[in-house]
Coordinates of C-alpha atoms in Angstrom, one line a residue:
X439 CA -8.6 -26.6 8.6
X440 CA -5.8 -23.8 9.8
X441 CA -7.4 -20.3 9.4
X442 CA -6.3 -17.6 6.8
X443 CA -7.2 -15.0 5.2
X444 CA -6.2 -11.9 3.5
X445 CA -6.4 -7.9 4.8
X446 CA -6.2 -5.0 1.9
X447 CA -6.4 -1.4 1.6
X448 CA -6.1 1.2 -1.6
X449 CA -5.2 4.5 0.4
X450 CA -6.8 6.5 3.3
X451 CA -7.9 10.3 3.2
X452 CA -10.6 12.7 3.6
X453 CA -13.0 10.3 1.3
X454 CA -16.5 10.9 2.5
X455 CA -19.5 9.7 0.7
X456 CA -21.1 13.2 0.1
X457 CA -17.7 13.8 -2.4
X458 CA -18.3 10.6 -3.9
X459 CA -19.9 9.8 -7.1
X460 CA -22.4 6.7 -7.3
X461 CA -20.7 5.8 -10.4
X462 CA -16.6 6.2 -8.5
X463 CA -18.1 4.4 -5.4
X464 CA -19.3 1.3 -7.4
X465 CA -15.7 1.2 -9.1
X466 CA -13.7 1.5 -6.1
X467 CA -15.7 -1.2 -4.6
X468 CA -15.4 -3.7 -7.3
X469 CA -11.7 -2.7 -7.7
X470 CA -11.5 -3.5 -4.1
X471 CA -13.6 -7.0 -4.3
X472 CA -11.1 -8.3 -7.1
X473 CA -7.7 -7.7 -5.6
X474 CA -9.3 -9.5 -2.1
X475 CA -10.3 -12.0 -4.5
X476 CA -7.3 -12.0 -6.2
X477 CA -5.4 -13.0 -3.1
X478 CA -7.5 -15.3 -1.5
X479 CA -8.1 -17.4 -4.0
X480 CA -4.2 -18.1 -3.7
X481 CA -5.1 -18.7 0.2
X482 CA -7.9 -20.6 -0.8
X483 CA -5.7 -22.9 -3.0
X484 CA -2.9 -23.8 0.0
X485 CA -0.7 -20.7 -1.7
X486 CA 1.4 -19.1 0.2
X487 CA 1.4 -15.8 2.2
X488 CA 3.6 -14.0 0.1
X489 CA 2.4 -15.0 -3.5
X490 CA -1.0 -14.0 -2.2
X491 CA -0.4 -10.5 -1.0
X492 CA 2.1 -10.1 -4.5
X493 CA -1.2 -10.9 -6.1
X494 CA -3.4 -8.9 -4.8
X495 CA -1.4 -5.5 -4.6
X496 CA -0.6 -6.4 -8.4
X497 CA -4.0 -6.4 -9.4
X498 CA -4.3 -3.0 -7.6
X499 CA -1.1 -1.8 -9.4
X500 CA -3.1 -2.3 -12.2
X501 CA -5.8 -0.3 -11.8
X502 CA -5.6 3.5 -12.5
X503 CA -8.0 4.5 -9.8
X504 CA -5.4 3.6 -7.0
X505 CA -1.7 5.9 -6.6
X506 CA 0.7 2.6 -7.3
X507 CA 1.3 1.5 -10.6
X508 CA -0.8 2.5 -13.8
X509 CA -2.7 5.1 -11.7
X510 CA 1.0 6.3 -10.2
X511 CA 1.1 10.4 -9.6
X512 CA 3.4 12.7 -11.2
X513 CA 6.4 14.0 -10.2
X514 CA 7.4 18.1 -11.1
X515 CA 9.4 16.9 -13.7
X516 CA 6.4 14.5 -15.3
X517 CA 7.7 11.6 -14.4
X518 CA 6.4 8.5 -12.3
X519 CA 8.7 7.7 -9.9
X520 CA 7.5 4.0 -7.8
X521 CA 8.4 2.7 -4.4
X522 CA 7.1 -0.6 -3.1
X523 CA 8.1 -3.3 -0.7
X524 CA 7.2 -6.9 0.6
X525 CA 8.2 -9.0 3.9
X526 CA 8.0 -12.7 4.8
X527 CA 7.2 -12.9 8.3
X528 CA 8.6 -16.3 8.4
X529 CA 11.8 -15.5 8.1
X530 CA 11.6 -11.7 8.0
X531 CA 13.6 -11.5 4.6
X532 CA 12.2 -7.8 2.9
X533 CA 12.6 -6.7 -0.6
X534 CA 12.1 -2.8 -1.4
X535 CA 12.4 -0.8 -3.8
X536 CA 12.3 3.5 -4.3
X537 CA 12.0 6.4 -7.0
X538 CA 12.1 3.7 -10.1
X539 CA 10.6 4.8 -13.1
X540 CA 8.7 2.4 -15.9
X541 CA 8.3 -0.5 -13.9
X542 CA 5.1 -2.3 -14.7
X543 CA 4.6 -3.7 -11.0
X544 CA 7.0 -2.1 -8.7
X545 CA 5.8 -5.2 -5.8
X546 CA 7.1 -7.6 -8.6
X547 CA 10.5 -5.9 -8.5
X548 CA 10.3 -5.6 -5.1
X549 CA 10.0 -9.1 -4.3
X550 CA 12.7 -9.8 -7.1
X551 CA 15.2 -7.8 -4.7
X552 CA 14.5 -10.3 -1.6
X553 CA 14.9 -13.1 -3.7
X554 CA 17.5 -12.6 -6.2
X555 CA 20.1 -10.3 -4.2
X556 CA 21.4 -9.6 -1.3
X557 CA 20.0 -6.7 -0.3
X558 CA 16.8 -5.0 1.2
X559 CA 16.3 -1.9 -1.0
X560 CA 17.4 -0.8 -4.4
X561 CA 16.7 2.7 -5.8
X562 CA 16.5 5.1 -8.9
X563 CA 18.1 3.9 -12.2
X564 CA 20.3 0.8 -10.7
X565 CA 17.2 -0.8 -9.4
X566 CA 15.8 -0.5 -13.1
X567 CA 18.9 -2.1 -14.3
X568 CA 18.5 -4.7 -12.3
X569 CA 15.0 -4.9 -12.7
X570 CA 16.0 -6.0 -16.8
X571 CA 18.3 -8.3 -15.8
X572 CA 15.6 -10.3 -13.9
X573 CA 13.0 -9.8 -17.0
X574 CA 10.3 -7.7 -15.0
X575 CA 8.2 -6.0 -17.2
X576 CA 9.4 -2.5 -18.4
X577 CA 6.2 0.4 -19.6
X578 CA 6.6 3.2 -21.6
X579 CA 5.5 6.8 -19.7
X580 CA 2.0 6.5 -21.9
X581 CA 1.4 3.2 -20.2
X582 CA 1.0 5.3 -16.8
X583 CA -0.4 8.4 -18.2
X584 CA -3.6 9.6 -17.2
X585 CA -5.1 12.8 -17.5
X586 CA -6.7 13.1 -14.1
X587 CA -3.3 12.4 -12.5
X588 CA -1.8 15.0 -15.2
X589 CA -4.6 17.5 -14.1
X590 CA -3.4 17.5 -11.0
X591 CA 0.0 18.0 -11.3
X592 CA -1.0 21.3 -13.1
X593 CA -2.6 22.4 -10.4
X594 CA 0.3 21.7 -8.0
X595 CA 2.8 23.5 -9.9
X596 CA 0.2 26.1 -9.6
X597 CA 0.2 26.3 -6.2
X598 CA 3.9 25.3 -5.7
X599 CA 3.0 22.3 -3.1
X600 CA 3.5 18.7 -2.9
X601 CA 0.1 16.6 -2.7
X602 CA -0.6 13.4 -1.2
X603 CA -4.0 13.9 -2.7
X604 CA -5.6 10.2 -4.0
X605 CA -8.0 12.3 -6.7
X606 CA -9.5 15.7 -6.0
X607 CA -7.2 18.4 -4.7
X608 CA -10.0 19.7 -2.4
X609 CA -9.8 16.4 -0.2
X610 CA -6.8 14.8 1.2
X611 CA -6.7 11.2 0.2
X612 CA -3.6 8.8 0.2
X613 CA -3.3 6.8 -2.5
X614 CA -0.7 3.8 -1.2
X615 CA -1.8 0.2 -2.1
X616 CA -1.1 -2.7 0.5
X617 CA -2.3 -6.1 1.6
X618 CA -1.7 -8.4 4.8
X619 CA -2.0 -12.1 5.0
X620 CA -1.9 -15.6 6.9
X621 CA -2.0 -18.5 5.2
X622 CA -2.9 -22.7 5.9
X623 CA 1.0 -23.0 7.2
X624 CA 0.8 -20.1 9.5
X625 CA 3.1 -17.6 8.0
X626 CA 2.7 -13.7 7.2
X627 CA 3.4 -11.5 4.4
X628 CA 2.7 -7.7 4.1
X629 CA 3.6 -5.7 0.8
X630 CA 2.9 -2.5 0.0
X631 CA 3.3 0.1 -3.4
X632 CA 3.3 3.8 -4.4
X633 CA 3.4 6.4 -6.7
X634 CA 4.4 8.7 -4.2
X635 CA 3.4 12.2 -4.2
X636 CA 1.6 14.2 -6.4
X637 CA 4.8 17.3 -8.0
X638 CA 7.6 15.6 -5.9
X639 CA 11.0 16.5 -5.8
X640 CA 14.3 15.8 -5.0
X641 CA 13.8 12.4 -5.2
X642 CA 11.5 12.1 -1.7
X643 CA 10.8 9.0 -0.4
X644 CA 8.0 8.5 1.7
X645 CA 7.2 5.1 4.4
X646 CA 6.3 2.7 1.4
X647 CA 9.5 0.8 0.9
X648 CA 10.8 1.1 4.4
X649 CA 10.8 -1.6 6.5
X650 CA 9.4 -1.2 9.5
X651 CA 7.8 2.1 8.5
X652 CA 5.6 1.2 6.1
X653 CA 5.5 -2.5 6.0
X654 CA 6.1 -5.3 8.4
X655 CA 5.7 -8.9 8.7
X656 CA 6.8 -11.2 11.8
X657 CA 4.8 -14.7 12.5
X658 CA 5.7 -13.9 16.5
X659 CA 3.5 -10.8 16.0
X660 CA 1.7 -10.1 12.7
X661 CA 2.0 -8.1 9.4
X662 CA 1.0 -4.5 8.5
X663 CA 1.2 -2.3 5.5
X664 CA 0.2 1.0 6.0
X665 CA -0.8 4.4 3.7
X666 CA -1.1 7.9 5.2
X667 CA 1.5 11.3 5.3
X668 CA 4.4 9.0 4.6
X669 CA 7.3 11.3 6.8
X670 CA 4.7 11.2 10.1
X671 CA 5.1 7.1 9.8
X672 CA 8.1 7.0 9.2
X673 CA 8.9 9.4 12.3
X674 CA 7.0 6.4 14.5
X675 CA 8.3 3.4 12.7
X676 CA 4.9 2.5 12.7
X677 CA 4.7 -0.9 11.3
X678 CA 7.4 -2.3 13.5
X679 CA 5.5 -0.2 16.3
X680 CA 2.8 -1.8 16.4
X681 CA 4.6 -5.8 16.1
X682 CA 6.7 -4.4 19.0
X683 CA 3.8 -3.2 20.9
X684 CA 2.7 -6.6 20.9
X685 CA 5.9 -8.2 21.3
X686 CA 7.4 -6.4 24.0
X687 CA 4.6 -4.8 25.6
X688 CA 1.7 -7.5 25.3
X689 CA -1.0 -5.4 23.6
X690 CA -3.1 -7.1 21.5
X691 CA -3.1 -6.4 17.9
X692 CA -6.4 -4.4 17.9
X693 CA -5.2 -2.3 20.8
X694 CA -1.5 -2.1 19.4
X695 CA -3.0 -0.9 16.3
X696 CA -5.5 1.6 17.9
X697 CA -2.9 3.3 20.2
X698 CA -0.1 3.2 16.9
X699 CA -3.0 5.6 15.0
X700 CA -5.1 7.2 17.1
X701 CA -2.5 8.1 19.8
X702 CA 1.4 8.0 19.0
X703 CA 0.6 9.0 15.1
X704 CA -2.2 11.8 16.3
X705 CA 0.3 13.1 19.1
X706 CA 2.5 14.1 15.6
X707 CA 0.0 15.3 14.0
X708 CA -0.1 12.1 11.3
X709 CA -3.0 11.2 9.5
X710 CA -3.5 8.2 7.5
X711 CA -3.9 4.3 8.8
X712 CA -3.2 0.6 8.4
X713 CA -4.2 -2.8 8.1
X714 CA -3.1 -5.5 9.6
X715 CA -3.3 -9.5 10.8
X716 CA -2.1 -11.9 12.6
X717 CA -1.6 -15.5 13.3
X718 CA -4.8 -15.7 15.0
X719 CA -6.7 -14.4 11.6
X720 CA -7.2 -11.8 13.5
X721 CA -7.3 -8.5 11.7
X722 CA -7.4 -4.5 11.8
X723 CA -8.0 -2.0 10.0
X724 CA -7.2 1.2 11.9
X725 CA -7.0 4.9 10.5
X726 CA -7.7 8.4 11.6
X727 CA -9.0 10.0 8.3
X728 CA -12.4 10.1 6.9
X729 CA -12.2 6.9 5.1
X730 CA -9.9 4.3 4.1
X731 CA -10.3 2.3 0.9
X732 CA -10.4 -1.4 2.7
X733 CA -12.0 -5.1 2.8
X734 CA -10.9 -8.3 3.5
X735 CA -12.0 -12.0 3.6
X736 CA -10.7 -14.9 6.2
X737 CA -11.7 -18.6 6.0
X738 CA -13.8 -17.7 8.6
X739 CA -15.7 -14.4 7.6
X740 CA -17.4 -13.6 4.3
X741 CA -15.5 -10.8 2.1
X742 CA -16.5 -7.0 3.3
X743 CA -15.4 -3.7 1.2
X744 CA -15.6 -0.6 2.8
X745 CA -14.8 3.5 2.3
X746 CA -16.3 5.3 4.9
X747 CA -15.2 6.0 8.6

């Protein structure tokens, strides 16, 4: 039997155990454990790359703990404003989509733009009317509402910032949902979603729905999805960095994924990190904060959630 298997992460950030709840830490771990299940069980039944990472970033879209869907941040003007992408490393078709509002799961419309135009990326209220016309499920604002996000956006207005914060202001923790896989035919797929950042404006867009910044996916090389200070990766291009590194330059993934986060990113001062696998089932899952919310499972290893650096 071919190998596969299935990488994911739910944001990275100062997330340290001695600022973690028993009660949050046993959520985030189960919410971790059923997306991976989520998205192997699609592995598992000969599925392919792509429906399994759609899969399992939906089921993290879906739960308010992680920035990307329900749990989306605010914007200054109160609104939830959603970027996400996906990539077929087969046959590197993309799908993207940034600063739509009411869009149940964002990866949904994003795969609907690499399969049902011709495009890569659609934004703001076109992508919205397009995302009617393919019958993706449209939320009101209460369906994203929650007060923990809206207790934060408070407090940025306060302080006149922008936050990248996951959950408590007084740690840094990036909220971006993403997943990697292979599956039984070989191929790759890498999506990735956001709420973006906490009091945005001007209609920012961070790494999330930019190819080759934020997500990645080529069966030569292998697919990443990444979280972190969005501008610092898309500054290094870093998912494309790291398939180049091992394209071009002959790195291995681990040691094209090391030098992508702990050197080119660091040299930049960008924090954040990445996931990633490749045709080999190999996988990573590299980052230079405190933690990173991450697990996986492979045909070939048991499933394994983690937090903590």
């Amino acid at each position: 039997m071919k190998k596969f298997g299935i990488v994911i992460h739910g944001g990275a950030g100062t997330i340290t155990k001695a600022t973690m709840t028993p009660e949050k830490e046993k959520a985030y771990m189960e919410a971790l454990e059923k997306a991976i299940e989520t998205g192997y069980a699609v592995l598992e039944k000969n599925g392919s790359s792509l429906d399994a990472v759609e899969s399992a970033v939906l089921c993290l879209e879906n739960i308010p703990l992680f920035n990307a869907g329900k749990g989306a941040v605010l914007t200054h003007d109160k609104k939830y404003e959603m970027d996400a992408s996906i990539m077929n490393g087969k046959t590197l078709e993309a799908g993207a989509i940034a600063g739509v509002r009411n869009i149940k799961n964002p990866v949904k419309l994003a795969r609907a733009v690499m399969e049902k135009s011709e495009f890569v990326m659609l934004a703001g209220t076109d992508a919205q009317e397009f995302a009617k016309a393919n019958n993706i499920e449209i939320e009101s604002d209460e369906y994203f509402y929650t007060k923990e996000r809206y207790d934060q956006l408070l407090k940025a207005i306060e302080t006149g910032r922008s936050f990248l914060d996951h959950t408590v202001f007084e740690e840094k923790k990036l909220g971006t949902v993403g997943a990697v896989a292979l599956d039984m035919n070989g191929d790759l797929a890498a999506a990735t979603s956001t709420g973006g950042m906490t009091n945005k404006r001007y209609g920012r867009v961070g790494d999330t729905p930019l190819i080759g910044s934020g997500t990645y996916a080529n069966n030569k090389t292998c697919a990443v999805s990444c979280t972190g200070s969005g501008e610092y990766f898309i500054r290094a291009v870093a998912a494309y960095d790291v398939s180049a590194q091992i394209e071009y330059g002959g790195k291995s993934l681990r040691e094209a994924c090391e030098a992508l986060i702990h050197k080119r990113l660091k040299d930049i001062n960008g924090d954040g990190g990445l996931i990633a696998i490749n045709t080999n089932c190999e996988i990573d899952m590299s980052f230079n904060s405190e933690g990173m919310y991450r697990g996986y499972r492979t045909s070939d290893k048991e499933m394994e959630v983690k937090i903590y650096g």
